[in-house]
Coordinates of C-alpha atoms and ligand atoms in Angstrom, one line a residue:
X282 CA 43.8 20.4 -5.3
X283 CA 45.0 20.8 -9.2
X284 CA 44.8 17.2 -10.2
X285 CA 42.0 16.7 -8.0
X286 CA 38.0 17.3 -9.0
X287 CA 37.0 17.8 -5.5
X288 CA 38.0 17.7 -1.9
X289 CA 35.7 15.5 -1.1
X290 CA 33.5 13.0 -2.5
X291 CA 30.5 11.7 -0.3
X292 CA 28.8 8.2 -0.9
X293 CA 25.3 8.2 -0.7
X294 CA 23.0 10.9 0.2
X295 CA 21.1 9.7 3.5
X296 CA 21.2 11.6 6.6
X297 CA 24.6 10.8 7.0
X298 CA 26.2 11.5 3.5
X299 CA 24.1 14.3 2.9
X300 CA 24.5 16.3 6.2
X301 CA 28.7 15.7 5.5
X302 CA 28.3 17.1 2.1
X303 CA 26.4 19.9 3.1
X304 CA 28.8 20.6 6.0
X305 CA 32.3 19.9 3.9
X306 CA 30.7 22.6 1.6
X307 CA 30.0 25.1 4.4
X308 CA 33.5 24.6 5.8
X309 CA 34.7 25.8 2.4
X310 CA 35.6 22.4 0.4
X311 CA 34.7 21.9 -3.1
X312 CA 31.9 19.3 -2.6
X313 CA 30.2 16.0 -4.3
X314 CA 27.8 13.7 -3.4
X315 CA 26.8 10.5 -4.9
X316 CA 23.8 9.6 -5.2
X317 CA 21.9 6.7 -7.0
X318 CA 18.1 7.0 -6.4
X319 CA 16.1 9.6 -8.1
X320 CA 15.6 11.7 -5.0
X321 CA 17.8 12.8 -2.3
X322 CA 17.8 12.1 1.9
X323 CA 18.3 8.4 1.4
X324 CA 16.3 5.3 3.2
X325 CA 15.2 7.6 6.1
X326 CA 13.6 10.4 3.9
X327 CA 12.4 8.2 1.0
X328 CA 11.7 4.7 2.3
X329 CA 12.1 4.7 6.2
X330 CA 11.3 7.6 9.1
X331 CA 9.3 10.1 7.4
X332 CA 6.8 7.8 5.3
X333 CA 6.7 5.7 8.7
X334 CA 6.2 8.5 10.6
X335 CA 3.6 9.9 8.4
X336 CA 1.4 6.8 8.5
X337 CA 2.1 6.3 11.6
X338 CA 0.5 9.8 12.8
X339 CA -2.3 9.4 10.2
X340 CA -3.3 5.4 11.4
X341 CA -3.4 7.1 15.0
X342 CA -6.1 9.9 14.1
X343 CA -7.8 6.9 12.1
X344 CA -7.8 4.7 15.3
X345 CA -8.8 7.6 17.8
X346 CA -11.7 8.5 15.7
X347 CA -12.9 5.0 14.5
X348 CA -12.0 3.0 17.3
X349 CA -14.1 5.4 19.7
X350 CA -11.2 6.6 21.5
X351 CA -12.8 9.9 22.0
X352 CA -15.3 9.1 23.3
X353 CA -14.7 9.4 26.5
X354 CA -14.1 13.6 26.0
X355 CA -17.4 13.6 24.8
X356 CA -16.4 13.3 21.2
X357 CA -18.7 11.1 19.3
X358 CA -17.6 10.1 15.5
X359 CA -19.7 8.2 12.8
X360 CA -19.6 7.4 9.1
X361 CA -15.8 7.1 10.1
X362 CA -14.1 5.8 6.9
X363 CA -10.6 5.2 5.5
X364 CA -9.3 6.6 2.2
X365 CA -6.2 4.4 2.4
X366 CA -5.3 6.2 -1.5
X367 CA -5.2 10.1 0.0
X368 CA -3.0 8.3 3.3
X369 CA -0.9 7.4 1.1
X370 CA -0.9 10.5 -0.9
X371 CA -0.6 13.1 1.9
X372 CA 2.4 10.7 3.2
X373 CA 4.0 11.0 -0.3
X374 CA 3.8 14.7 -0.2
X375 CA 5.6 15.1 2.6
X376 CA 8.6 12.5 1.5
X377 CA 8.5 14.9 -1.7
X378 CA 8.7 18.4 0.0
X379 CA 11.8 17.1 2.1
X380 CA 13.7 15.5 -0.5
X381 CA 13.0 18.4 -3.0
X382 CA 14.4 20.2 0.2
X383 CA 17.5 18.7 0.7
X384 CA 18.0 19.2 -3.0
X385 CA 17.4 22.9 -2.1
X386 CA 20.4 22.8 0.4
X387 CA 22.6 21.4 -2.1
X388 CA 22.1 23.9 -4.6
X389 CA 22.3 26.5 -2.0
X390 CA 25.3 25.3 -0.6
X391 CA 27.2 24.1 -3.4
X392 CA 27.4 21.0 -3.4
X393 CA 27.1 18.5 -6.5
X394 CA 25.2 16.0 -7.1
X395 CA 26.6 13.4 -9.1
X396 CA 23.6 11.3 -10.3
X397 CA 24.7 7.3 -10.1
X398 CA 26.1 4.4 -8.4
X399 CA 29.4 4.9 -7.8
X400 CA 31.7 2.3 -7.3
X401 CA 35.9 2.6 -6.8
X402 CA 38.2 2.7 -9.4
X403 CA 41.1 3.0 -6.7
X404 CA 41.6 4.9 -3.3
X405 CA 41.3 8.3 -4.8
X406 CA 38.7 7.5 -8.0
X407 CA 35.4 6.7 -8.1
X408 CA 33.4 6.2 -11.0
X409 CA 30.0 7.2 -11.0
X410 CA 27.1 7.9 -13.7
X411 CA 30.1 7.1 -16.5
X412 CA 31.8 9.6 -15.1
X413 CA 35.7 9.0 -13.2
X414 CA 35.8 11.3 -10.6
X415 CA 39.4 12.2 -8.2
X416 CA 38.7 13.6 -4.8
X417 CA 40.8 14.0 -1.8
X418 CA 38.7 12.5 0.6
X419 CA 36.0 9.8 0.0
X420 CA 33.2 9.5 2.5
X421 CA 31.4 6.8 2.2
X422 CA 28.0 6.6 3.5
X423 CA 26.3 4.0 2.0
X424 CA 23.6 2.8 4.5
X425 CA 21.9 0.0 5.5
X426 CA 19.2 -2.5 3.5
X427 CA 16.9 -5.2 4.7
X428 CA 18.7 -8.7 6.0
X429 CA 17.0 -11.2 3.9
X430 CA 15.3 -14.4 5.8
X431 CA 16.8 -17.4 3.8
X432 CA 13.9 -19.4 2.2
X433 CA 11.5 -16.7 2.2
X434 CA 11.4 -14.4 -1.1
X435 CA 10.1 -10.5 -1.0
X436 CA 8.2 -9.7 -3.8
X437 CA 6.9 -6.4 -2.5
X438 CA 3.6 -7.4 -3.1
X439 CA 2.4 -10.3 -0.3
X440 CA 5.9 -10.7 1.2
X441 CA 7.0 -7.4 2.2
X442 CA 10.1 -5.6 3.4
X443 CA 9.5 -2.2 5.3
X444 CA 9.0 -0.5 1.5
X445 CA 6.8 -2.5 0.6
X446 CA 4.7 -2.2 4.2
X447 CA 4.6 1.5 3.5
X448 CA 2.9 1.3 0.3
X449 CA 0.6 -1.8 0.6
X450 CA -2.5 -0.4 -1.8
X451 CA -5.1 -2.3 0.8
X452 CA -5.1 -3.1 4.5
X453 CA -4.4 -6.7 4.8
X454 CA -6.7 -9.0 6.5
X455 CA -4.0 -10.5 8.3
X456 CA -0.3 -9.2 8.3
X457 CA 2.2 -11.8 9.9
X458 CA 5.1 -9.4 10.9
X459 CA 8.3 -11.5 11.0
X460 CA 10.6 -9.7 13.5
X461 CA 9.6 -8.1 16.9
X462 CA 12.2 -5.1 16.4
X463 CA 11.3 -1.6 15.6
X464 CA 10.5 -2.0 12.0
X465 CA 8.1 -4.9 12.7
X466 CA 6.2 -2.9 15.6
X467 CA 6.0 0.6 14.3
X468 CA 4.6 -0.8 11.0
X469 CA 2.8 -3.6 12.5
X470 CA 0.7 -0.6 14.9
X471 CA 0.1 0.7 11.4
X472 CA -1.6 -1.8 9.9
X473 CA -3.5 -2.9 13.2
X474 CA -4.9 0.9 13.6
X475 CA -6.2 0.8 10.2
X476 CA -7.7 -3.2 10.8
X477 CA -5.8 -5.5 9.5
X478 CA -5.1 -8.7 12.7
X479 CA -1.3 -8.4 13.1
X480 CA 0.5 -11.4 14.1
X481 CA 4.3 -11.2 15.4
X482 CA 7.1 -14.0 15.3
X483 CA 9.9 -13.2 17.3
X484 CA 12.7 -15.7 17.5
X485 CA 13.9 -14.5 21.1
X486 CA 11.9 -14.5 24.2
X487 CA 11.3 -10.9 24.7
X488 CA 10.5 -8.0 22.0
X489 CA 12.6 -5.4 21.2
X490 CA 16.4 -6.5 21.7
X491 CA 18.9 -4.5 23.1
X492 CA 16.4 -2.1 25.1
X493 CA 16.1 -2.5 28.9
X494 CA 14.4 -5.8 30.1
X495 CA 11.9 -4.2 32.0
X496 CA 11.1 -1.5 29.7
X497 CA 11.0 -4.8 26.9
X498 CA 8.3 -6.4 29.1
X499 CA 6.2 -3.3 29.9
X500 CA 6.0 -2.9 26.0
X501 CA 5.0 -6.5 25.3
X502 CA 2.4 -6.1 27.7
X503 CA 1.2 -2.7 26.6
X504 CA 1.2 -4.4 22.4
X505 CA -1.1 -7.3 23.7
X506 CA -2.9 -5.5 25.4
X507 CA -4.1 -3.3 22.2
X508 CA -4.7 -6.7 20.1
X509 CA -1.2 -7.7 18.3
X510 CA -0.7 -10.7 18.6
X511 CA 2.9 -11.5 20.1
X512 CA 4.5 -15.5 19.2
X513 CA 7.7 -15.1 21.0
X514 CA 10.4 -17.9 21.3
X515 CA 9.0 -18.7 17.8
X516 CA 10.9 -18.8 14.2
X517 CA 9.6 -19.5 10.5
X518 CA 11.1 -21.8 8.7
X519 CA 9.1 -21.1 5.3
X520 CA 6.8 -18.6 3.7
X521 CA 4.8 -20.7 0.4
X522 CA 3.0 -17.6 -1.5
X523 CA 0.1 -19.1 -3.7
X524 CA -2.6 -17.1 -5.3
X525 CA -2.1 -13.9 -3.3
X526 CA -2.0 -15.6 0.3
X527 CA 1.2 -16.7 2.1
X528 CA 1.6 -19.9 4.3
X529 CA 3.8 -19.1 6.9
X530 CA 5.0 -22.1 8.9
X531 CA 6.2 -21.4 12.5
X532 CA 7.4 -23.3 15.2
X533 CA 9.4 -23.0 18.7
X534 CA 12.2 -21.6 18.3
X535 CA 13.9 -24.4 20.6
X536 CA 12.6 -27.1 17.7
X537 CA 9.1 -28.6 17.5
X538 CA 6.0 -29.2 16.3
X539 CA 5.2 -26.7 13.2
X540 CA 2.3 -24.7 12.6
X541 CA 1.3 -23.3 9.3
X542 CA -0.4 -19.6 9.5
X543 CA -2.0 -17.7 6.8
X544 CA -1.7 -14.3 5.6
X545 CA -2.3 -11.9 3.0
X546 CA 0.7 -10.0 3.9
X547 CA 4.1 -11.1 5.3
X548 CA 6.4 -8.1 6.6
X549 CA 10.3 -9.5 6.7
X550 CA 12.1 -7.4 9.0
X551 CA 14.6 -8.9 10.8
X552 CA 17.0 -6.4 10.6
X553 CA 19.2 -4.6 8.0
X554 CA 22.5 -4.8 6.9
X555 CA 25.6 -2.7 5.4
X556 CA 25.6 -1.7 2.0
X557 CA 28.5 -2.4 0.4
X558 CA 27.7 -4.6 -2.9
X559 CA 28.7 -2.7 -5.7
X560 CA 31.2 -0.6 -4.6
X561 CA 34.3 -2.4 -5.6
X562 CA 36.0 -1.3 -2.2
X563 CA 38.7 -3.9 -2.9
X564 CA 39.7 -1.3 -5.6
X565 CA 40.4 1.3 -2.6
X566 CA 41.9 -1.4 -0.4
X567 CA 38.9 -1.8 1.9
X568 CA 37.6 -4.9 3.0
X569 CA 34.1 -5.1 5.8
X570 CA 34.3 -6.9 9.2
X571 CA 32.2 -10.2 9.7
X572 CA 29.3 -8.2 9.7
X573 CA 29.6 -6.6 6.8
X574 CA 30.3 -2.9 8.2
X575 CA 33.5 -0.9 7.0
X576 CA 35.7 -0.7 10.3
X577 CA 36.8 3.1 11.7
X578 CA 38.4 4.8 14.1
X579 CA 37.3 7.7 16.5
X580 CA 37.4 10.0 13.8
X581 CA 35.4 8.0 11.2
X582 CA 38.9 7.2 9.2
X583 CA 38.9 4.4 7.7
X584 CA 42.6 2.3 7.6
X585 CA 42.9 3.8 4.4
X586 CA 44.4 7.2 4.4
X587 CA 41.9 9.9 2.4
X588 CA 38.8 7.3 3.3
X589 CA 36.4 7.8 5.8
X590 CA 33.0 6.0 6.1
X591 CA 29.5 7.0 8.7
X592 CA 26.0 6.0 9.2
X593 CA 24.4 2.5 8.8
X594 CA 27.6 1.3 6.8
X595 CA 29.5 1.4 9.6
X596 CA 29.3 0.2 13.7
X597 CA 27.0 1.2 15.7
X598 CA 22.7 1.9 16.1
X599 CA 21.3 2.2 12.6
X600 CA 19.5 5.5 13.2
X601 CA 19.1 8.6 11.4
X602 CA 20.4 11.0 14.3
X603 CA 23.6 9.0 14.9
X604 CA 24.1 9.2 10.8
X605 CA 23.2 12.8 10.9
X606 CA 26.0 13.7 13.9
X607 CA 28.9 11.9 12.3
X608 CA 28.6 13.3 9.0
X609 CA 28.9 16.7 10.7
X610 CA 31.9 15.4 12.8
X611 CA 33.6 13.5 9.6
X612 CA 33.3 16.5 7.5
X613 CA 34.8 18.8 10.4
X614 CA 37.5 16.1 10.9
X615 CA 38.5 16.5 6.8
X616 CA 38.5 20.3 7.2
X617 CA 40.9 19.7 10.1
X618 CA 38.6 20.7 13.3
X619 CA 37.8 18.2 15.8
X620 CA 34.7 16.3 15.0
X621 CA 33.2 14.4 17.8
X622 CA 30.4 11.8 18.6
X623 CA 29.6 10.9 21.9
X624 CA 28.2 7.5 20.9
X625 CA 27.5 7.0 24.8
X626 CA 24.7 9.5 24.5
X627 CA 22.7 8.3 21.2
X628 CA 18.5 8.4 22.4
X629 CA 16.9 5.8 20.5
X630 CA 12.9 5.9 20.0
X631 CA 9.7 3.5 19.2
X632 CA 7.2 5.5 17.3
X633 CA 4.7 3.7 18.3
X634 CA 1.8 4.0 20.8
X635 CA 2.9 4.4 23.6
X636 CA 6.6 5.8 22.0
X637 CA 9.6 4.4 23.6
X638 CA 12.4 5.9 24.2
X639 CA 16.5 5.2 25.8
X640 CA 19.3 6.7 25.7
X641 CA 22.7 5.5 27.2
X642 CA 22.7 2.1 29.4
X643 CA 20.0 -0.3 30.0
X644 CA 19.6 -1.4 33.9
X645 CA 21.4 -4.7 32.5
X646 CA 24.4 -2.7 31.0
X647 CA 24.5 -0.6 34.0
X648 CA 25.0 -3.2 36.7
X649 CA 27.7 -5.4 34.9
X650 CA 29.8 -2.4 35.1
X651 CA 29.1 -1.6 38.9
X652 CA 26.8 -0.4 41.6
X653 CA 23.6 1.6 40.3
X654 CA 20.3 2.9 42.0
X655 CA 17.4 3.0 39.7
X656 CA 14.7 5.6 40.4
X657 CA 10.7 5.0 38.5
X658 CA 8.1 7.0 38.4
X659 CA 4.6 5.8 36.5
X660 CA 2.8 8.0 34.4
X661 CA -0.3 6.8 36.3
X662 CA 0.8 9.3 38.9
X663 CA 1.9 12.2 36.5
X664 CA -1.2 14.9 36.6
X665 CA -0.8 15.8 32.7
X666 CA -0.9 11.9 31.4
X667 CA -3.7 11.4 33.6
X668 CA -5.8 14.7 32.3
X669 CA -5.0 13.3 29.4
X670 CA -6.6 9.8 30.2
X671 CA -3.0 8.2 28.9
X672 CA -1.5 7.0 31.8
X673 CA 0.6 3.9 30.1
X674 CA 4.0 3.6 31.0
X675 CA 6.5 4.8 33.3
X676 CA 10.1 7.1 33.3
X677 CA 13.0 5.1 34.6
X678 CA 16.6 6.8 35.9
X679 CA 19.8 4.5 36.5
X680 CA 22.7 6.7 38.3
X681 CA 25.6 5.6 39.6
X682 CA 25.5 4.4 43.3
X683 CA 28.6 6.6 43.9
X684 CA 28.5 9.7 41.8
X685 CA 25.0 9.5 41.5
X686 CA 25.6 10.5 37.7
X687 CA 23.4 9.5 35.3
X688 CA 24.1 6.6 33.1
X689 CA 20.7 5.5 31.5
X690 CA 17.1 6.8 30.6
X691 CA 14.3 4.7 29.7
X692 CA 10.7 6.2 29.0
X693 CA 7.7 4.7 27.9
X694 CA 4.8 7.4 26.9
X695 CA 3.0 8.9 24.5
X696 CA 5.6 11.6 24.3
X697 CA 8.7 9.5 25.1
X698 CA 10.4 10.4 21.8
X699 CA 10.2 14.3 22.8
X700 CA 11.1 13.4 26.4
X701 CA 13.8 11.6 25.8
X702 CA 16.2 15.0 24.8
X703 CA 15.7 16.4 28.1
X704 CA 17.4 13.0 29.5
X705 CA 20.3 13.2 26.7
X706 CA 21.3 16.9 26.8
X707 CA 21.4 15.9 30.8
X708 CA 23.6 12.9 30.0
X709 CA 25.7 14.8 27.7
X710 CA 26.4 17.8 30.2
X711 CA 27.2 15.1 32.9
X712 CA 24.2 15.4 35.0
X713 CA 23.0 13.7 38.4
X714 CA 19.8 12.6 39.1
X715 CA 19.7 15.3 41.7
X716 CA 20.7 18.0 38.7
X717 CA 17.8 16.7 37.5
X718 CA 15.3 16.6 40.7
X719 CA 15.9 20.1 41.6
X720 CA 15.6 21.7 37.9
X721 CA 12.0 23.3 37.6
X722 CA 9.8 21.3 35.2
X723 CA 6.8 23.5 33.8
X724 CA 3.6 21.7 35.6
X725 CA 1.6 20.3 34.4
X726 CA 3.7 18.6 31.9
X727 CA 4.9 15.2 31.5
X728 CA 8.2 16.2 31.7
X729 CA 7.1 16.2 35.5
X730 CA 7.5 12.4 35.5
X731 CA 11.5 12.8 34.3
X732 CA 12.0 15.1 38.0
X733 CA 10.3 12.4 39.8
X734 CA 12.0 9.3 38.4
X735 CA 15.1 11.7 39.4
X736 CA 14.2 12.4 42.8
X737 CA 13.0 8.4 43.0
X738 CA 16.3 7.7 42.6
X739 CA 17.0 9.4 46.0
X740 CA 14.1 7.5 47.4
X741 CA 12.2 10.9 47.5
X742 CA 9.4 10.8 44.9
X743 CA 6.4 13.7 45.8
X744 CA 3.8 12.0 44.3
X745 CA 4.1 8.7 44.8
Ligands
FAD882 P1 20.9 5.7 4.1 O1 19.8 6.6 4.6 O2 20.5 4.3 3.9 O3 21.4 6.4 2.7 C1 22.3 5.8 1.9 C2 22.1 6.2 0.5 O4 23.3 5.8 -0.2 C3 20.9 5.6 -0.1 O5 20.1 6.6 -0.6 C4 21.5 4.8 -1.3 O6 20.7 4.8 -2.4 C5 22.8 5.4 -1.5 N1 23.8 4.5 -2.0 C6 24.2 3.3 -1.6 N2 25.2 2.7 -2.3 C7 25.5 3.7 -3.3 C8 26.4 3.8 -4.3 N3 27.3 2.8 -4.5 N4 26.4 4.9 -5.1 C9 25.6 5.9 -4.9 N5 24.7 5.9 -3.9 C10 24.6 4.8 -3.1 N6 16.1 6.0 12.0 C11 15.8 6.9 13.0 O7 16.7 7.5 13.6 N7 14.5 7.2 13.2 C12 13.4 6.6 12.6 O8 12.3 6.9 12.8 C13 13.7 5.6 11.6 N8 12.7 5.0 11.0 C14 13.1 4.1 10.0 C15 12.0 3.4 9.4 C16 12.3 2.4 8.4 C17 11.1 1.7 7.8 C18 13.6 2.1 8.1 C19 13.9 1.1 7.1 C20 14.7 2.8 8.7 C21 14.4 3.7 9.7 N9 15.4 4.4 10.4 C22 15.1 5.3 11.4 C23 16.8 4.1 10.2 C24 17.4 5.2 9.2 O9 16.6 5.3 8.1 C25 18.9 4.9 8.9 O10 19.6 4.8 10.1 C26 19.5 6.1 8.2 O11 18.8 6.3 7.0 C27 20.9 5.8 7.9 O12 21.5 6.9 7.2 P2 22.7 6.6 6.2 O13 23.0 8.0 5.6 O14 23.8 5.9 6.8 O15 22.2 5.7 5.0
NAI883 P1 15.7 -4.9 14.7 O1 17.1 -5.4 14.8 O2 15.1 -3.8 15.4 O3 14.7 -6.1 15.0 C1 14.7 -7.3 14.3 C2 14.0 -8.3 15.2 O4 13.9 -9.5 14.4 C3 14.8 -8.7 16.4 O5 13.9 -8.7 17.5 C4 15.3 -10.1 16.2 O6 15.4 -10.9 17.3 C5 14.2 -10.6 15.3 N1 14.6 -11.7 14.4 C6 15.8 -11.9 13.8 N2 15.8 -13.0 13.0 C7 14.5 -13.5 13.2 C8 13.9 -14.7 12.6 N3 14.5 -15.5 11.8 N4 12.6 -14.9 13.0 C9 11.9 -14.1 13.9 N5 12.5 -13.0 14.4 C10 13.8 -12.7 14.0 O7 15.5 -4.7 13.1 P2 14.4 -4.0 12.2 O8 13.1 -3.9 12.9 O9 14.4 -4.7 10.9 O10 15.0 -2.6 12.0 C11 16.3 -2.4 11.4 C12 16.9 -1.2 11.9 O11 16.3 0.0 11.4 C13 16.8 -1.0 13.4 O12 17.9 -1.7 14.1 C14 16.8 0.4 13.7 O13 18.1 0.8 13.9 C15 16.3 1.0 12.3 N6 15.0 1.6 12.5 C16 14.9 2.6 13.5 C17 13.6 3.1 13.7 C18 13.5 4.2 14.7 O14 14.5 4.7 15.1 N7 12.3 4.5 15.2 C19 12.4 2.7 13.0 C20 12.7 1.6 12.1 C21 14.0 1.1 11.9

């Protein structure tokens, strides 16, 4: 350690670099992290799931009590308005009292934050803030920003990427969301619950890509139904901004006659990508794949001894949880323990209305690699949705025809994200779907629908 400044050195402070940092320093190793934006947590805490969630939970309250959803319990609104200024401001609070908190957990455990953008000086030295710093072990943790759409410029203020969509200062008459994905969905309900007309151009012929077809469908259905409008199959080829309005031209994505739409706000989210600019890996002897992602082993080493990389910079689903788990496991793998990630048994979740939530393989994935029985269950029939007069979407179980172990989860619901750990804690323990169909599930709870998908799978649902 003499000639070194600290045993390790994280990249970034997301959920990934910070949680490695905080754990390195817990396991007893002199800790840094790196961080160049003002405030800690990274694109999840400052400029992706908590402001998303927060005006995603806020638009919903607006909707239910505008739109007359209550209604129907006898719960009558009026001189409903929107203070789109205090939304904001209530979401910024929040983003400030986690940050601030992570900041917290720094200080509490020790670890440094070195204020910059750090880029390699060689496999061992970083520099970062002016500053050359030595450590052991580099982690880097980078993340993930938006893929730009050639020919269409973000300017934050009429063509938007999801930072921009969570700060927008009015509600847009129209918002064209390019991108049918999660970004373009949860932020799209946003703006439609607080009235703006929310068109969506999705180049493929199905929302949503790489969740089960038939929960993909069911979600489609359940969008148009509550008023976006869904162009599938459909691309832009240009985005013309002129006195505050955009002209987005459209057409088939096969090739074919152009359209020109107009909008007052143009969300860009067609994915993200790797960061990686900047950070002179050459100087380390790193190179990225063709994706742009820094290539690692089981045990998040990257083929350079001493560097290790996680989160959104790296393979994998670009989520927050799965960022989170490895930088606990890469920290426990520098300390010498055995850090692991079951990336078989990541949930991934919609925050939108209904949520929507997987974990492990689609029905698609499922049968390429063998036999399967699925098992449903609708929510329609679940006693708890239907008190609650929010019956939408259904639980669905693939097992394995043999074992009868369960390989896949897919929920749609207004609780599906919450849901959804009961499925992954059964995945990760091994479970069958008859573990599952003869644990207790509290009634009445939606949870009840999970048992029943399970028992489905047997052919044996009760109440259906
Ligand atoms: P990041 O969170 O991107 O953090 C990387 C950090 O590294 C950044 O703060 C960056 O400033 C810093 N950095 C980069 N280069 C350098 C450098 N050279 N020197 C110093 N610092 C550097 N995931 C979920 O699981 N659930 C959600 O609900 C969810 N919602 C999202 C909503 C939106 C709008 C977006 C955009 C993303 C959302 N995500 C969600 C994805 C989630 O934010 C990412 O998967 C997660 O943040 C990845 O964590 P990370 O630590 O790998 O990287
Ligand atoms: P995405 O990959 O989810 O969706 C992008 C969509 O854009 C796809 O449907 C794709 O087919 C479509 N597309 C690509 N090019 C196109 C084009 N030229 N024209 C029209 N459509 C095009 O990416 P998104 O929504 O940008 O989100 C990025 C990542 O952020 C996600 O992969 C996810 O991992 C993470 N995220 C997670 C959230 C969550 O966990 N709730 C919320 C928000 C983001």
């Amino acid at each position: 350690m003499a000639d070194y400044d600290f045993d390790v050195l994280v990249i970034g402070a997301g959920p990934g670099g910070y949680v490695a940092a905080i754990r390195a320093a817990q396991l007893g190793l002199k800790t840094a992290c790196a961080e160049s934006r003002e405030t800690l947590g990274g694109t999840c805490l400052n400029v992706g799931c908590i402001p998303s969630k927060a005006l995603l939970h806020a638009s919903e309250y607006y909707e239910e009590a505008h739109g007359g959803g209550l209604t129907k319990f006898g719960i009558t609104f009026s001189g409903v308005t929107l203070d789109l200024d205090q939304m904001h401001a209530e979401k910024s609070k929040a983003v400030g009292e986690l940050t601030k908190g992570i900041e917290g957990l720094f200080k509490k455990n020790k670890v440094e934050w070195l204020k910059g953008r750090a880029s390699f000086v060689s496999k061992d030295t970083v520099e970062v803030g002016g500053r050359s710093v030595r450590a052991k072990n580099i982690v880097i943790a980078t993340g993930s920003s938006v893929t730009p759409l050639p020919g269409v410029t973000i300017d934050e203020k009429v063509v938007v990427s999801s930072t921009g969509a969570l700060a927008l200062p009015k509600v847009p008459e129209h918002m064209v969301v390019i991108g049918g994905g999660v970004i373009g969905l949860e932020l799209g309900s946003v703006w439609k619950r607080l009235g703006a007309k929310v068109t969506v151009i999705e180049f493929l012929d199905q929302i949503l890509p790489g969740m089960d077809g038939e929960i993909r469908k069911e979600a489609n259905k359940l969008f148009k139904k509550q008023g976006l409008e869904m162009k599938l199959s459909t691309k832009v080829t240009g985005v013309v901004v002129k006195g505050g309005k955009a002209s987005v031209t459209i057409e088939p994505a096969a090739g074919g006659a152009a359209e020109v739409i107009e909008a007052d706000a143009v969300l860009v989210a067609i994915g993200r990508r790797p960061n990686t600019d900047g950070l002179a890996l050459e100087q380390a002897g790193l190179t990225t794949n063709s994706r742009g992602q820094i290539e690692i082993d089981h045990d998040f080493a990257t083929v350079v001894p001493g560097i290790w990389a996680i989160g959104d910079v790296v393979p994998g689903p670009m989520l927050a949880h799965k960022a989170e788990d490895e930088g606990v496991a890469v920290a426990e793998n520098i300390a010498g323990l055995t850090g692991i990630v079951n990336h078989d048994v990541i949930p991934a979740v919609v925050y939108t209305h209904p949520e929507i939530a997987s974990v492990g393989l689609t029905e698609e994935q499922a049968k390429e690699r063998g036999e399967i029985k699925v098992g449903k269950f609708p929510f329609l029939a679940n006693s708890r949705a239907k008190t609650n007069r929010d019956t939408d979407g259904f639980v669905k179980i693939i097992a394995d025809a043999k074992s009868d172990r369960v390989l896949g989860v897919h929920i749609i619901s207004s609780l599906a994200g919450t849901l959804i750990a009961e499925a992954a804690i059964a995945m990760e323990f091994g479970a069958t779907s008859e573990d599952i169909a003869y644990t207790c599930h509290a009634h009445p709870t939606h949870a009840e629908a999970i048992k029943e998908a399970a028992m489905a799978v047997q052919g044996k649902p009760i109440h259906m």
